[in-house]
Short mmCIF file of C-alpha atoms in Angstrom, two decimals:
data_model
loop_
_atom_site.label_atom_id
_atom_site.label_comp_id
_atom_site.label_asym_id
_atom_site.label_seq_id
_atom_site.Cartn_x
_atom_site.Cartn_y
_atom_site.Cartn_z
CA UNK S 1 0.00 0.00 0.00
CA UNK S 2 2.82 2.41 0.86
CA UNK S 3 5.61 0.64 -0.98
CA UNK S 4 7.28 3.85 -2.15
CA UNK S 5 7.23 5.39 1.31
CA UNK S 6 8.99 2.35 2.78
CA UNK S 7 11.59 2.51 0.00
CA UNK S 8 12.23 6.21 0.54
CA UNK S 9 12.54 5.79 4.29
CA UNK S 10 14.80 2.75 3.90
CA UNK S 11 17.09 4.60 1.50
CA UNK S 12 17.24 7.63 3.81
CA UNK S 13 18.09 5.45 6.79
CA UNK S 14 20.73 3.64 4.76
CA UNK S 15 22.37 6.98 3.95
CA UNK S 16 22.80 7.75 7.65
CA UNK S 17 24.03 4.23 8.41
CA UNK S 18 20.92 3.18 10.34
CA UNK S 19 21.12 -0.31 8.91
CA UNK S 20 18.75 -2.04 11.31
CA UNK S 21 15.83 0.29 10.61
CA UNK S 22 16.66 0.44 6.89
CA UNK S 23 16.44 -3.35 6.76
CA UNK S 24 13.01 -3.23 8.42
CA UNK S 25 11.81 -0.69 5.84
CA UNK S 26 13.00 -2.72 2.86
CA UNK S 27 11.42 -5.85 4.32
CA UNK S 28 8.15 -3.94 4.79
CA UNK S 29 8.31 -2.81 1.16
CA UNK S 30 8.83 -6.42 0.11
CA UNK S 31 5.78 -7.53 2.10
CA UNK S 32 3.71 -5.11 0.02
CA UNK S 33 5.45 -5.79 -3.28
CA UNK S 34 7.41 -9.08 -3.09
CA UNK S 35 9.05 -8.61 -6.49
CA UNK S 36 10.23 -5.03 -5.88
CA UNK S 37 13.65 -4.74 -7.47
CA UNK S 38 14.33 -1.51 -5.57
CA UNK S 39 13.54 -3.11 -2.20
CA UNK S 40 15.69 -6.14 -2.99
CA UNK S 41 18.54 -3.85 -4.02
CA UNK S 42 18.18 -1.79 -0.83
CA UNK S 43 18.16 -4.93 1.27
CA UNK S 44 21.25 -6.23 -0.55
CA UNK S 45 22.98 -2.93 0.24
CA UNK S 46 22.06 -3.25 3.93
CA UNK S 47 23.46 -6.76 4.06
CA UNK S 48 26.63 -5.70 2.26
CA UNK S 49 27.21 -2.75 4.60
CA UNK S 50 26.67 -4.91 7.69
CA UNK S 51 29.04 -7.63 6.52
CA UNK S 52 26.37 -10.21 5.75
CA UNK S 53 27.97 -11.04 2.43
CA UNK S 54 26.18 -14.37 1.91
CA UNK S 55 22.74 -12.74 1.98
CA UNK S 56 23.97 -9.76 0.00
CA UNK S 57 25.48 -11.96 -2.69
CA UNK S 58 22.32 -14.06 -2.96
CA UNK S 59 20.19 -10.97 -3.51
CA UNK S 60 22.59 -9.48 -6.05
CA UNK S 61 22.52 -12.77 -7.98
CA UNK S 62 18.73 -12.75 -7.87
CA UNK S 63 18.70 -9.14 -9.06
CA UNK S 64 21.15 -9.87 -11.86
CA UNK S 65 18.73 -12.35 -13.40
CA UNK S 66 16.36 -9.75 -14.83
CA UNK S 67 16.98 -7.00 -17.36
CA UNK S 68 15.09 -4.45 -15.22
CA UNK S 69 17.41 -5.27 -12.33
CA UNK S 70 20.47 -4.95 -14.53
CA UNK S 71 19.36 -1.43 -15.47
CA UNK S 72 18.80 -0.59 -11.80
CA UNK S 73 22.25 -1.87 -10.86
CA UNK S 74 23.86 -0.03 -13.76
CA UNK S 75 22.15 3.20 -12.73
CA UNK S 76 23.18 2.76 -9.10
CA UNK S 77 26.80 2.06 -9.96
CA UNK S 78 26.95 4.45 -12.96
CA UNK S 79 27.79 1.70 -15.43
#
């Protein structure tokens, strides 16, 4: 219902290194929209920044499997 709001809040919290709350926001966004590429990407970033590389890698692999995700990753990393 408020998928975009959860994404915006999660991204804002990620910017100020509030990883725990950012994770909660991205998970809430995924409850609303389970296939949200943006929420998966945000969650992967949280896991990467907190050293949970297994979970981060799994999400990046999942994201890499779709062309929409590849565009999102390219935009995020300026590729």
